[in-house]
Coordinates of C-alpha atoms (C1' of nucleotides) in Angstrom, one line a residue:
Chain A
M1 CA 6.9 -2.8 -4.3
T2 CA 6.0 -5.9 -5.9
Q3 CA 6.0 -8.0 -3.0
S4 CA 3.3 -10.6 -2.4
Y5 CA 3.1 -9.6 1.1
M6 CA 0.0 -7.5 1.6
D7 CA -2.6 -6.7 3.9
N8 CA -5.1 -9.5 3.7
S9 CA -7.8 -7.2 4.9
G10 CA -8.5 -6.3 2.0
G11 CA -10.3 -3.9 0.2
I12 CA -12.1 -6.3 -1.6
G13 CA -15.3 -5.1 -2.7
V14 CA -14.5 -1.9 -0.9
L15 CA -15.6 1.4 -2.6
T16 CA -12.0 2.7 -3.2
L17 CA -12.0 6.6 -3.1
D18 CA -8.3 7.3 -3.2
T19 CA -6.9 8.4 -6.4
S20 CA -5.2 5.1 -6.8
A21 CA -8.6 3.5 -7.5
P22 CA -7.4 1.7 -10.7
L23 CA -4.2 0.7 -8.9
F24 CA -5.7 0.0 -5.7
L25 CA -3.4 -1.1 -2.9
A26 CA -2.5 -4.7 -3.3
S27 CA -0.1 -7.4 -3.0
S28 CA 3.0 -5.6 -2.3
L29 CA 4.2 -2.9 -0.5
S30 CA 7.3 -2.3 1.1
Y31 CA 9.0 0.5 2.7
G32 CA 8.4 2.6 0.0
G33 CA 5.7 2.0 -2.4
G34 CA 5.9 0.9 -5.4
G35 CA 5.1 2.6 -8.5
I36 CA 5.0 -0.9 -10.5
L37 CA 1.5 -1.3 -11.2
K38 CA 0.4 -4.6 -10.2
R39 CA -2.7 -6.8 -10.2
K40 CA -4.5 -6.8 -6.7
Q41 CA -3.8 -10.2 -5.0
P42 CA -6.5 -12.5 -4.5
M43 CA -8.0 -11.9 -1.5
D44 CA -8.1 -14.3 1.0
S45 CA -11.2 -16.4 2.1
G46 CA -12.0 -14.4 5.1
G47 CA -13.7 -11.4 4.7
H48 CA -14.6 -11.8 1.0
H49 CA -17.7 -13.5 1.3
G50 CA -20.6 -12.6 3.6
G51 CA -21.2 -15.8 4.9
A52 CA -20.6 -19.7 4.1
G53 CA -21.3 -20.1 0.5
T54 CA -22.0 -16.6 -0.1
I55 CA -19.8 -14.2 -2.0
E56 CA -20.8 -10.5 -2.3
F57 CA -19.4 -7.5 -4.1
P58 CA -20.5 -4.4 -4.0
F59 CA -20.8 -2.5 -7.3
S60 CA -17.5 -1.0 -8.8
L61 CA -17.1 2.7 -10.2
N62 CA -14.9 1.6 -13.3
P63 CA -14.2 -1.1 -15.6
R64 CA -11.1 -2.0 -13.8
R65 CA -13.0 -2.7 -10.7
D66 CA -15.3 -4.9 -12.7
A67 CA -12.0 -6.6 -13.9
E68 CA -10.7 -7.0 -10.3
T69 CA -13.9 -8.1 -9.0
A70 CA -14.5 -10.8 -11.5
N71 CA -10.9 -11.8 -10.6
E72 CA -12.1 -11.8 -6.9
A73 CA -15.0 -13.8 -8.0
L74 CA -12.8 -16.3 -9.7
T75 CA -10.6 -16.9 -6.5
S76 CA -13.4 -16.7 -4.3
K77 CA -15.4 -19.2 -6.2
R78 CA -12.5 -21.8 -6.0
V79 CA -12.2 -21.0 -2.3
V80 CA -16.1 -21.7 -2.0
A81 CA -15.7 -24.7 -3.9
D82 CA -13.5 -26.1 -1.6
E83 CA -15.8 -25.1 1.2
V84 CA -18.5 -26.8 -0.6
D85 CA -16.7 -30.1 -0.7
F86 CA -16.2 -29.6 2.9
F87 CA -19.8 -29.3 4.0
S88 CA -20.8 -32.0 1.7
D89 CA -18.6 -34.4 3.2
E90 CA -19.9 -33.3 6.4
K91 CA -23.6 -33.9 4.7
K92 CA -22.6 -37.3 3.6
K93 CA -21.4 -38.2 7.3
Q94 CA -24.7 -37.0 8.3
K95 CA -26.5 -39.0 6.0
K96 CA -24.5 -42.1 6.8
K97 CA -25.3 -41.8 10.2
D98 CA -28.7 -41.1 10.1
T99 CA -29.9 -42.7 6.9
I100 CA -32.6 -40.3 6.6
A101 CA -33.8 -38.8 3.6
A102 CA -32.4 -35.2 2.9
S103 CA -33.5 -32.4 0.8
P104 CA -31.1 -31.5 -1.6
V105 CA -28.1 -29.6 -0.5
E106 CA -27.7 -26.4 -2.5
T107 CA -25.0 -24.0 -1.6
D108 CA -25.8 -20.4 -2.1
L109 CA -23.4 -18.8 -4.3
D110 CA -24.8 -15.5 -4.5
L111 CA -22.0 -14.0 -6.5
K112 CA -22.6 -10.5 -8.2
V113 CA -20.5 -9.8 -11.1
P114 CA -21.9 -7.0 -12.8
S115 CA -19.7 -6.7 -15.7
L116 CA -19.7 -10.1 -16.5
G117 CA -23.1 -10.8 -16.2
I118 CA -23.1 -14.0 -14.3
K119 CA -26.1 -15.0 -12.7
K120 CA -26.5 -16.7 -9.5
E121 CA -28.0 -19.7 -11.0
D122 CA -24.7 -20.2 -13.0
L123 CA -23.0 -20.6 -9.9
T124 CA -25.3 -22.8 -8.0
I125 CA -23.8 -25.7 -7.1
Q126 CA -26.0 -28.8 -6.8
T127 CA -24.3 -31.5 -4.4
G128 CA -26.4 -34.0 -5.6
L129 CA -27.4 -35.5 -2.4
H130 CA -31.0 -36.3 -3.1
L131 CA -32.1 -39.4 -1.4
R132 CA -35.1 -41.2 -3.0
N133 CA -37.5 -43.4 -1.3
G134 CA -36.3 -47.0 -1.0
D135 CA -32.5 -45.9 -1.8
T136 CA -30.5 -47.2 1.0
A137 CA -28.0 -44.6 2.5
K138 CA -24.9 -45.9 0.9
E139 CA -26.3 -45.8 -2.5
S140 CA -27.4 -42.3 -2.1
V141 CA -24.1 -41.4 -0.8
D142 CA -22.5 -43.2 -3.9
D143 CA -24.8 -41.2 -6.1
G144 CA -24.0 -38.1 -4.3
M145 CA -20.4 -38.5 -4.8
A146 CA -20.6 -39.3 -8.3
A147 CA -22.7 -36.2 -8.8
M148 CA -20.3 -34.2 -6.8
Q149 CA -17.4 -35.4 -9.1
A150 CA -19.3 -34.2 -12.1
E151 CA -20.3 -30.7 -10.4
L152 CA -16.8 -30.3 -9.5
A153 CA -15.6 -31.1 -13.2
R154 CA -18.2 -28.7 -14.6
M155 CA -17.3 -26.1 -12.1
N156 CA -13.4 -26.7 -13.2
E157 CA -14.5 -26.0 -16.7
E158 CA -16.6 -23.1 -15.7
N159 CA -13.7 -21.7 -14.1
Q160 CA -11.5 -21.8 -17.3
K161 CA -14.5 -20.0 -19.0
L162 CA -14.7 -17.4 -16.4
R163 CA -11.1 -16.8 -16.7
G164 CA -11.1 -16.3 -20.1
M165 CA -14.1 -13.6 -19.5
L166 CA -11.8 -12.2 -17.1
S167 CA -8.9 -11.9 -19.5
Q168 CA -11.3 -10.6 -22.3
V169 CA -12.4 -7.9 -19.6
N170 CA -9.0 -6.9 -18.8
S171 CA -7.9 -6.6 -22.2
S172 CA -11.0 -4.4 -23.0
Y173 CA -10.3 -2.5 -19.9
S174 CA -7.0 -1.9 -21.0
A175 CA -8.0 -0.7 -24.4
L176 CA -10.5 1.7 -22.8
R177 CA -8.0 3.2 -20.2
M178 CA -5.8 3.9 -23.0
Q179 CA -8.4 5.7 -24.8
L180 CA -9.6 7.4 -21.7
A181 CA -6.0 8.6 -21.1
T182 CA -5.9 10.0 -24.6
L183 CA -9.0 11.7 -24.3
M184 CA -8.2 13.1 -21.0
Q185 CA -5.0 14.7 -22.3
Q186 CA -6.6 16.2 -25.2
R187 CA -9.4 17.3 -23.0
N188 CA -7.0 19.1 -20.7
R189 CA -5.8 21.1 -23.4
T190 CA -8.8 22.7 -24.4
P191 CA -10.6 25.5 -22.8
Q192 CA -13.2 23.2 -21.4
A193 CA -11.2 22.8 -18.5
H194 CA -11.9 26.2 -17.5
E195 CA -15.8 25.9 -18.3
E196 CA -15.4 22.7 -15.5
K197 CA -13.8 25.2 -13.2
I198 CA -17.0 27.4 -13.4
D199 CA -19.3 24.3 -13.1
A200 CA -17.5 23.3 -10.2
E201 CA -17.7 26.7 -8.5
N202 CA -21.4 26.9 -9.1
G203 CA -22.0 23.3 -7.9
D204 CA -22.7 21.7 -11.0
Q205 CA -21.2 18.3 -11.7
G206 CA -19.5 18.5 -8.7
G207 CA -20.0 14.7 -8.0
A208 CA -18.9 13.7 -11.4
R209 CA -16.1 15.9 -11.0
V210 CA -15.1 14.4 -7.7
L211 CA -15.2 11.0 -9.1
R212 CA -13.1 11.8 -11.7
Q213 CA -10.6 12.8 -9.4
F214 CA -11.2 9.7 -7.4
L215 CA -10.9 7.4 -10.6
D216 CA -8.6 9.2 -13.0
L217 CA -7.0 12.9 -12.8
G218 CA -6.9 13.7 -9.2
P219 CA -7.7 16.9 -8.1
D220 CA -7.9 19.9 -10.2
A221 CA -5.2 22.6 -9.7
D222 CA -7.4 25.3 -10.8
V223 CA -10.1 24.8 -8.4
D224 CA -11.2 27.2 -5.6
E225 CA -9.6 26.1 -2.5
H226 CA -12.7 27.5 -0.6
S227 CA -15.1 25.1 -2.4
N228 CA -16.9 22.3 -0.4
S229 CA -15.3 20.2 1.9
S230 CA -14.8 17.0 -0.1
T231 CA -13.4 19.0 -2.8
A232 CA -11.2 21.0 -0.4
S233 CA -9.7 18.0 0.9
L234 CA -9.0 16.9 -2.7
E235 CA -7.3 20.2 -3.4
R236 CA -5.1 19.5 -0.2
S237 CA -4.0 16.6 -1.6
S238 CA -3.1 18.1 -4.8
S239 CA -1.2 20.6 -2.9
T240 CA 1.1 18.2 -1.4
P241 CA 4.9 18.4 -2.5
E242 CA 4.3 15.6 -4.8
N243 CA 1.2 13.9 -5.9
V244 CA 0.7 10.5 -4.7
E245 CA -0.3 7.5 -6.1
V246 CA -1.4 5.0 -3.5
G247 CA -1.4 1.7 -5.9
S248 CA -1.0 -1.7 -5.7
M249 CA 2.7 -1.6 -4.5
G250 CA 1.6 0.2 -1.4
Y251 CA 2.4 3.8 -2.2
G252 CA 4.2 5.5 -5.1
L253 CA 4.6 8.7 -6.3
H254 CA 3.4 9.8 -9.5
K255 CA 4.4 13.4 -10.5
N256 CA 3.7 15.4 -13.1
E257 CA 4.4 18.8 -12.6
G258 CA 3.7 20.1 -16.1
N259 CA -0.1 19.7 -15.9
P260 CA -1.4 19.3 -12.3
R261 CA -4.7 17.6 -13.9
E262 CA -2.6 15.1 -15.3
A263 CA -0.7 14.4 -12.0
L264 CA -2.4 11.4 -11.4
E265 CA -3.0 10.1 -14.8
L266 CA -3.2 6.7 -15.4
T267 CA -0.3 4.9 -16.7
P268 CA 0.0 1.1 -16.7
T269 CA 3.7 1.4 -15.3
A270 CA 5.6 3.2 -13.2
T271 CA 8.1 5.5 -15.2
A272 CA 11.7 5.8 -14.1
E273 CA 10.9 9.6 -13.0
Q274 CA 8.1 8.0 -10.7
E275 CA 10.3 5.4 -9.4
S276 CA 12.9 7.9 -8.6
T277 CA 10.5 10.3 -6.7
M278 CA 9.2 7.2 -4.9
R279 CA 12.3 6.4 -3.7
R280 CA 12.8 9.7 -2.3
T281 CA 10.1 9.2 -0.1
R282 CA 11.2 7.9 3.4
V283 CA 9.9 6.4 6.2
S284 CA 12.2 6.8 9.3
V285 CA 12.1 4.4 12.6
R286 CA 13.4 5.4 15.8
A287 CA 14.1 2.7 18.3
R288 CA 16.3 2.0 21.4
S289 CA 18.6 -0.8 20.5
E290 CA 22.3 -1.7 21.3
A291 CA 22.4 -3.5 18.4
P292 CA 23.9 -1.9 15.2
T293 CA 20.9 -2.5 13.4
I294 CA 17.3 -3.5 14.1
T295 CA 15.9 -6.7 13.1
D296 CA 13.2 -6.0 10.5
G297 CA 13.5 -9.4 8.4
C298 CA 15.2 -8.1 5.5
Q299 CA 19.0 -8.6 4.6
W300 CA 21.1 -5.8 4.3
R301 CA 24.4 -5.3 2.7
K302 CA 26.5 -2.4 3.8
Y303 CA 27.8 -0.2 1.0
G304 CA 29.1 2.8 2.9
Q305 CA 29.4 4.9 6.2
K306 CA 29.8 8.6 6.7
I307 CA 30.0 11.1 9.2
A308 CA 27.1 13.3 8.9
K309 CA 27.2 16.8 9.8
G310 CA 25.9 17.5 13.2
N311 CA 26.0 14.0 14.5
P312 CA 29.5 12.5 15.5
C313 CA 27.7 9.0 15.1
P314 CA 28.6 7.5 11.6
R315 CA 25.5 7.1 9.4
A316 CA 25.8 3.5 7.8
Y317 CA 24.2 2.8 4.4
Y318 CA 22.5 -0.5 3.6
R319 CA 21.0 -2.0 0.7
C320 CA 18.5 -5.0 0.4
T321 CA 20.1 -7.9 -0.6
M322 CA 17.2 -10.3 -0.7
A323 CA 16.9 -9.9 -4.3
T324 CA 19.2 -8.8 -7.1
G325 CA 18.5 -5.3 -7.9
C326 CA 16.2 -4.4 -5.1
P327 CA 16.3 -0.8 -4.8
V328 CA 15.5 -0.4 -1.2
R329 CA 17.9 1.1 0.9
K330 CA 18.2 2.1 4.6
Q331 CA 20.2 4.2 6.7
V332 CA 21.0 3.6 10.3
Q333 CA 22.4 6.3 12.5
R334 CA 22.3 6.7 15.9
C335 CA 20.9 9.9 17.6
A336 CA 23.2 12.4 18.8
D337 CA 21.4 13.2 21.7
D338 CA 20.3 10.0 22.9
R339 CA 22.8 7.2 21.5
S340 CA 20.8 4.3 22.6
I341 CA 18.3 5.5 19.9
L342 CA 18.7 4.1 16.7
I343 CA 17.4 6.0 13.7
T344 CA 16.5 3.6 10.7
T345 CA 15.4 5.4 7.6
Y346 CA 14.1 3.3 4.8
E347 CA 13.5 4.1 1.3
G348 CA 12.6 2.7 -1.8
T349 CA 10.4 -0.2 -2.8
H350 CA 11.3 -3.9 -2.8
N351 CA 10.9 -5.6 -6.0
H352 CA 10.5 -9.1 -4.2
P353 CA 8.4 -10.9 -1.8
L354 CA 9.4 -10.4 1.8
P355 CA 9.3 -12.8 4.8
P356 CA 6.5 -12.2 7.5
A357 CA 8.9 -10.3 9.7
A358 CA 9.9 -7.8 7.1
M359 CA 6.2 -7.5 6.0
A360 CA 5.3 -6.2 9.1
M361 CA 8.0 -3.3 8.8
A362 CA 6.9 -2.9 5.3
S363 CA 3.4 -2.7 6.1
A364 CA 4.1 -0.1 9.1
T365 CA 6.1 2.1 6.7
S366 CA 4.0 1.9 3.9
A367 CA 0.8 2.7 5.9
A368 CA 2.8 5.5 7.4
A369 CA 3.9 6.8 4.0
S370 CA 0.6 6.6 2.4
T371 CA -1.0 8.3 5.3
L372 CA 1.5 11.0 4.8
F373 CA 0.2 11.8 1.7
S374 CA -3.4 11.1 2.0
G375 CA -3.7 13.5 5.2
S376 CA -0.9 16.0 4.4
T377 CA -0.9 19.5 3.5
S378 CA 1.6 21.7 2.1
S379 CA 1.6 23.6 5.2
A380 CA 3.9 26.7 5.3
D381 CA 6.4 25.5 7.5
G382 CA 6.5 22.2 5.6
L383 CA 6.3 20.5 9.1
M384 CA 3.6 19.1 10.4
N385 CA 2.0 16.8 13.1
S386 CA -1.0 14.8 11.8
N387 CA -3.3 14.1 14.6
F388 CA -5.1 11.9 11.9
L389 CA -2.1 9.9 11.2
S390 CA -0.9 9.6 14.8
R391 CA -4.1 8.2 15.9
S392 CA -4.6 6.1 13.0
V393 CA -1.4 4.6 12.4
L394 CA -0.6 4.7 15.9
P395 CA -3.7 5.2 17.7
C396 CA -2.1 4.3 21.0
S397 CA -0.1 7.5 21.2
S398 CA -0.6 10.6 19.4
S399 CA 2.8 11.4 19.7
L400 CA 4.6 8.5 17.9
A401 CA 4.3 9.3 14.4
T402 CA 5.5 12.5 12.7
I403 CA 5.2 13.8 9.3
S404 CA 7.8 15.9 8.1
A405 CA 7.3 17.2 4.3
S406 CA 10.2 19.8 4.5
A407 CA 13.0 18.9 2.0
P408 CA 14.5 17.5 0.8
F409 CA 12.3 14.3 1.1
P410 CA 8.7 13.9 2.7
T411 CA 9.3 11.7 5.6
V412 CA 7.3 9.9 8.1
T413 CA 9.1 9.2 11.6
L414 CA 7.8 6.3 13.6
D415 CA 9.0 7.0 17.1
L416 CA 9.1 3.8 19.0
T417 CA 11.3 5.1 21.7
R418 CA 8.1 6.0 23.6
S419 CA 6.7 2.5 23.8
P420 CA 2.8 2.8 24.6
D421 CA 3.3 -0.3 26.8
P422 CA 6.0 0.3 29.2
L423 CA 6.6 -3.6 29.5
Q424 CA 7.8 -3.7 26.1
S425 CA 11.2 -2.4 26.8
Q426 CA 11.3 -4.9 29.5
R427 CA 10.4 -7.7 27.6
T428 CA 12.8 -7.1 24.7
P429 CA 16.4 -7.0 25.6
A430 CA 17.9 -4.0 24.0
S431 CA 20.7 -6.0 22.3
Q432 CA 18.1 -8.4 20.8
F433 CA 15.9 -5.6 19.4
Q434 CA 12.9 -7.1 17.4
F435 CA 11.0 -4.6 15.6
P436 CA 7.7 -4.8 17.4
F437 CA 5.4 -5.2 14.5
P438 CA 3.6 -8.4 14.1
A439 CA 4.2 -10.3 11.2
L440 CA 1.1 -10.3 8.9
G441 CA -0.7 -13.4 9.8
A442 CA 2.2 -15.4 10.1
L443 CA 3.6 -14.6 13.5
P444 CA 1.5 -14.6 16.6
Q445 CA 0.8 -11.0 17.8
P446 CA 3.1 -10.3 20.5
P447 CA 1.3 -9.6 23.6
S448 CA 3.4 -6.4 24.2
L449 CA 2.4 -5.0 20.8
P450 CA -0.6 -2.6 20.8
P451 CA -3.1 -5.0 18.9
V452 CA -4.4 -2.1 17.0
F453 CA -1.1 -1.3 15.3
G454 CA -1.2 -4.9 14.1
Q455 CA -4.6 -4.3 12.6
T456 CA -3.2 -1.3 11.1
L457 CA -0.8 -3.1 9.4
L458 CA -3.4 -5.4 8.3
N459 CA -5.8 -3.0 7.2
Q460 CA -3.3 -0.9 5.3
S461 CA -5.6 -1.1 2.3
R462 CA -8.6 0.6 4.4
F463 CA -6.3 3.6 4.7
S464 CA -5.7 3.6 1.1
G465 CA -9.4 3.6 0.7
L466 CA -10.0 6.4 3.2
Q467 CA -7.2 8.3 1.7
V468 CA -9.3 10.9 0.2
S469 CA -11.8 10.4 2.7
S470 CA -9.6 10.9 5.3
G471 CA -9.5 14.6 4.1
M472 CA -13.1 14.9 4.5
A473 CA -13.0 13.0 7.8
A474 CA -10.7 15.8 9.0
A475 CA -13.0 18.2 7.8
Q476 CA -15.8 16.1 9.8
F477 CA -13.7 16.0 12.9
P478 CA -12.8 19.4 14.3
H479 CA -9.4 19.1 15.6
P480 CA -10.0 19.7 19.2
K481 CA -12.6 17.2 19.7
P482 CA -11.4 14.3 18.0
Q483 CA -8.3 14.2 20.2
T484 CA -10.5 13.5 23.1
A485 CA -13.2 11.7 21.5
M486 CA -11.2 9.6 19.2
P487 CA -11.6 5.8 19.8
S488 CA -8.7 4.1 20.8
S489 CA -8.6 1.4 18.4
L490 CA -8.3 1.5 14.8
E491 CA -11.5 -0.4 14.2
E492 CA -13.4 2.3 16.1
T493 CA -11.3 5.0 14.3
V494 CA -12.3 3.6 10.9
N495 CA -15.8 3.0 12.3
A496 CA -16.0 6.7 13.3
A497 CA -14.4 8.0 10.2
T498 CA -16.7 6.1 8.3
A499 CA -19.6 7.3 10.1
A500 CA -18.7 10.8 9.8
I501 CA -18.1 10.4 6.0
T502 CA -21.2 8.5 5.2
A503 CA -23.4 10.6 7.5
D504 CA -22.1 13.8 5.8
P505 CA -25.0 14.9 3.5
N506 CA -22.5 16.7 1.1
F507 CA -20.6 13.6 0.7
T508 CA -23.1 11.1 0.0
A509 CA -24.9 13.6 -2.3
V510 CA -21.8 14.0 -4.4
L511 CA -20.8 10.8 -4.2
A512 CA -24.5 9.6 -5.5
A513 CA -24.1 12.1 -8.4
A514 CA -20.7 10.7 -9.2
I515 CA -22.0 7.3 -9.3
K516 CA -25.1 8.3 -11.2
S517 CA -22.7 10.1 -13.8
I518 CA -21.1 7.0 -14.5
I519 CA -24.0 4.3 -14.3
G520 CA -26.6 6.6 -14.8
G521 CA -26.2 6.1 -18.6
N522 CA -27.0 2.5 -18.1
D523 CA -29.6 2.8 -15.4
Q524 CA -31.1 5.9 -15.1
A525 CA -33.4 4.7 -12.4
V526 CA -30.6 4.8 -9.8
N527 CA -31.4 7.2 -7.6
S528 CA -29.2 8.8 -5.1
S529 CA -30.5 7.2 -2.2
Q530 CA -29.8 4.1 -3.4
N531 CA -26.1 5.1 -4.2
D532 CA -25.8 6.2 -0.8
N533 CA -26.8 2.9 0.6
V534 CA -24.5 1.1 -1.9
A535 CA -21.8 3.5 -0.8
K536 CA -22.5 2.9 2.7
K537 CA -22.6 -0.6 2.2
S538 CA -19.3 -0.8 0.4
Y539 CA -18.0 1.3 3.2
S540 CA -19.4 -1.0 5.9
L541 CA -17.2 -3.7 4.3
Q542 CA -14.1 -1.9 5.0
Q543 CA -14.9 -2.2 8.8
Chain B
dC1 C1' 36.3 -18.8 -1.8
dG2 C1' 32.1 -16.2 -1.9
dA3 C1' 29.8 -13.0 0.9
dT4 C1' 30.3 -9.0 3.7
dT5 C1' 32.2 -5.0 5.5
dT6 C1' 35.4 -1.2 5.5
dT7 C1' 37.1 3.0 3.7
dG8 C1' 38.5 6.4 0.7
dA9 C1' 37.1 8.4 -3.7
dC10 C1' 33.8 10.2 -6.8
dC11 C1' 29.6 12.5 -8.0
dA12 C1' 25.6 15.7 -7.7
dG13 C1' 22.8 18.9 -5.5
dC14 C1' 22.7 23.0 -3.2
dG15 C1' 23.8 27.3 -1.2
dC16 C1' 27.0 31.6 -1.1
Chain C
dG1 C1' 32.5 28.7 -9.7
dC2 C1' 33.7 27.1 -5.2
dG3 C1' 33.3 24.6 -1.3
dC4 C1' 30.1 21.6 1.6
dT5 C1' 27.5 17.9 2.2
dG6 C1' 25.0 13.7 1.3
dG7 C1' 25.1 9.5 -1.3
dT8 C1' 27.1 5.9 -3.8
dC9 C1' 30.9 3.4 -6.0
dA10 C1' 34.5 -0.1 -6.0
dA11 C1' 38.9 -2.0 -4.4
dA12 C1' 40.9 -3.7 -0.5
dA13 C1' 40.4 -6.0 3.8
dT14 C1' 37.8 -9.1 6.5
dC15 C1' 34.9 -13.0 7.9
dG16 C1' 32.6 -17.8 8.1

DNA sequence: CGATTTTGACCAGCGC
DNA sequence: GCGCTGGTCAAAATCG
């Protein structure tokens, strides 16, 4: 999904613990997910800096994150530059009014870009509003204006330099990643893998191992299933029918049956096989509607119709026509039991930007699909109900989301026929069914829509960030209790999950060890408690 | 006249 | 190998 629609919430500066960390859920998503690796969309200004004029980025665990962070820094800096201009104007007005000598105005651009070595001083902007004794206010303002213009020019130049640095970092990172992939492949073919298994069983190197799974390899296939909870949760991920990569396109599948350790190998682009696999992942939406199809914001062209077995109602096949070559398809069929229910099944990944209305659906389905894999297990019967999914994606109702991993394709079903808001069906004429999800940032949230759902859509990347964690969270939440104690809103849900995760001494210890193993070579002084704090801080940014 | 829908044919996967 | 089924193709028909 190379769409530009994406969740604005961002995962900026978020410790990404999913196996797609290098890809990061980003600017695209659609009904399926993407497989095509794309750069993360520049975050929007909100939520990216802690306060006016301040930008903060937590550490990153790998060079790619650094590169992304740097990119975000560039973007944010531009945003902040505008703010600086704005605030300076305000200051000027104030000065004109009062003709009072003012202290120099200094915007605090506390930008931390670890890998680029950018210092705060480099990014501090002097607005030049220095009033000297005897100056008139007008002269001071003129001076300030000139100084500001010069400063803006300097900033532009600096931005260009940073861009250059960023591209260098990117290219360096690409080269490193290639080397890493090669090394990992070689390593996987050596008996060392067995040694690692022994280490894992002994608890040694656990953190580093987990981090490798986070960053690169995904879970080991040969690890004892009864190991610690975090490892076990990863193991569950690996045991899903298809290994999943929740990447910048939303979600995608990245299958490698030959070598489980390579299942989440870092590949710069999705292969045809991946796309094919990804396409098979489906999201089904059940909704009451008298209209032939639901209005989901996309343009579709019908290309076939069939009578499927077991249902007298014909099944219609549509493909997306918003862009040439868009692979997204959908099937529309009425429920045999209740013909007022329209079952729409989406499949594939858009290769084009989507309108806001379509983004909503895309986000919802993508979120559901990504959660499918993050929380799924290869249960014996192949069919599962995920409380975590239900409570997370559709916190308003535990019965709205169902996951089926049964053959032939893993499918998430969103059942909208049981609207949590009884007024929903009254407000929405059946013949003019509108998909009840809010358009991301573009449309006002319908009053009938559970606000939590909208937030879920917006915060999809948070789910990707919690993908691995969700398993851990599940371990933290014994099933009977969360159903009664689970918060009613997504925010609360995420808060609770975060709290549970970060409160888990095993997790923090493992994470600390992992981080230490990565950055310890550069800074042996980093201790686990610091890392814990950093990790917690990063998690808190997801809130 | 171009875009869309309809509809029968074709193909691939799967089970027997 | 054969038949069933789901999914897609593509020519014809229809629509705006």
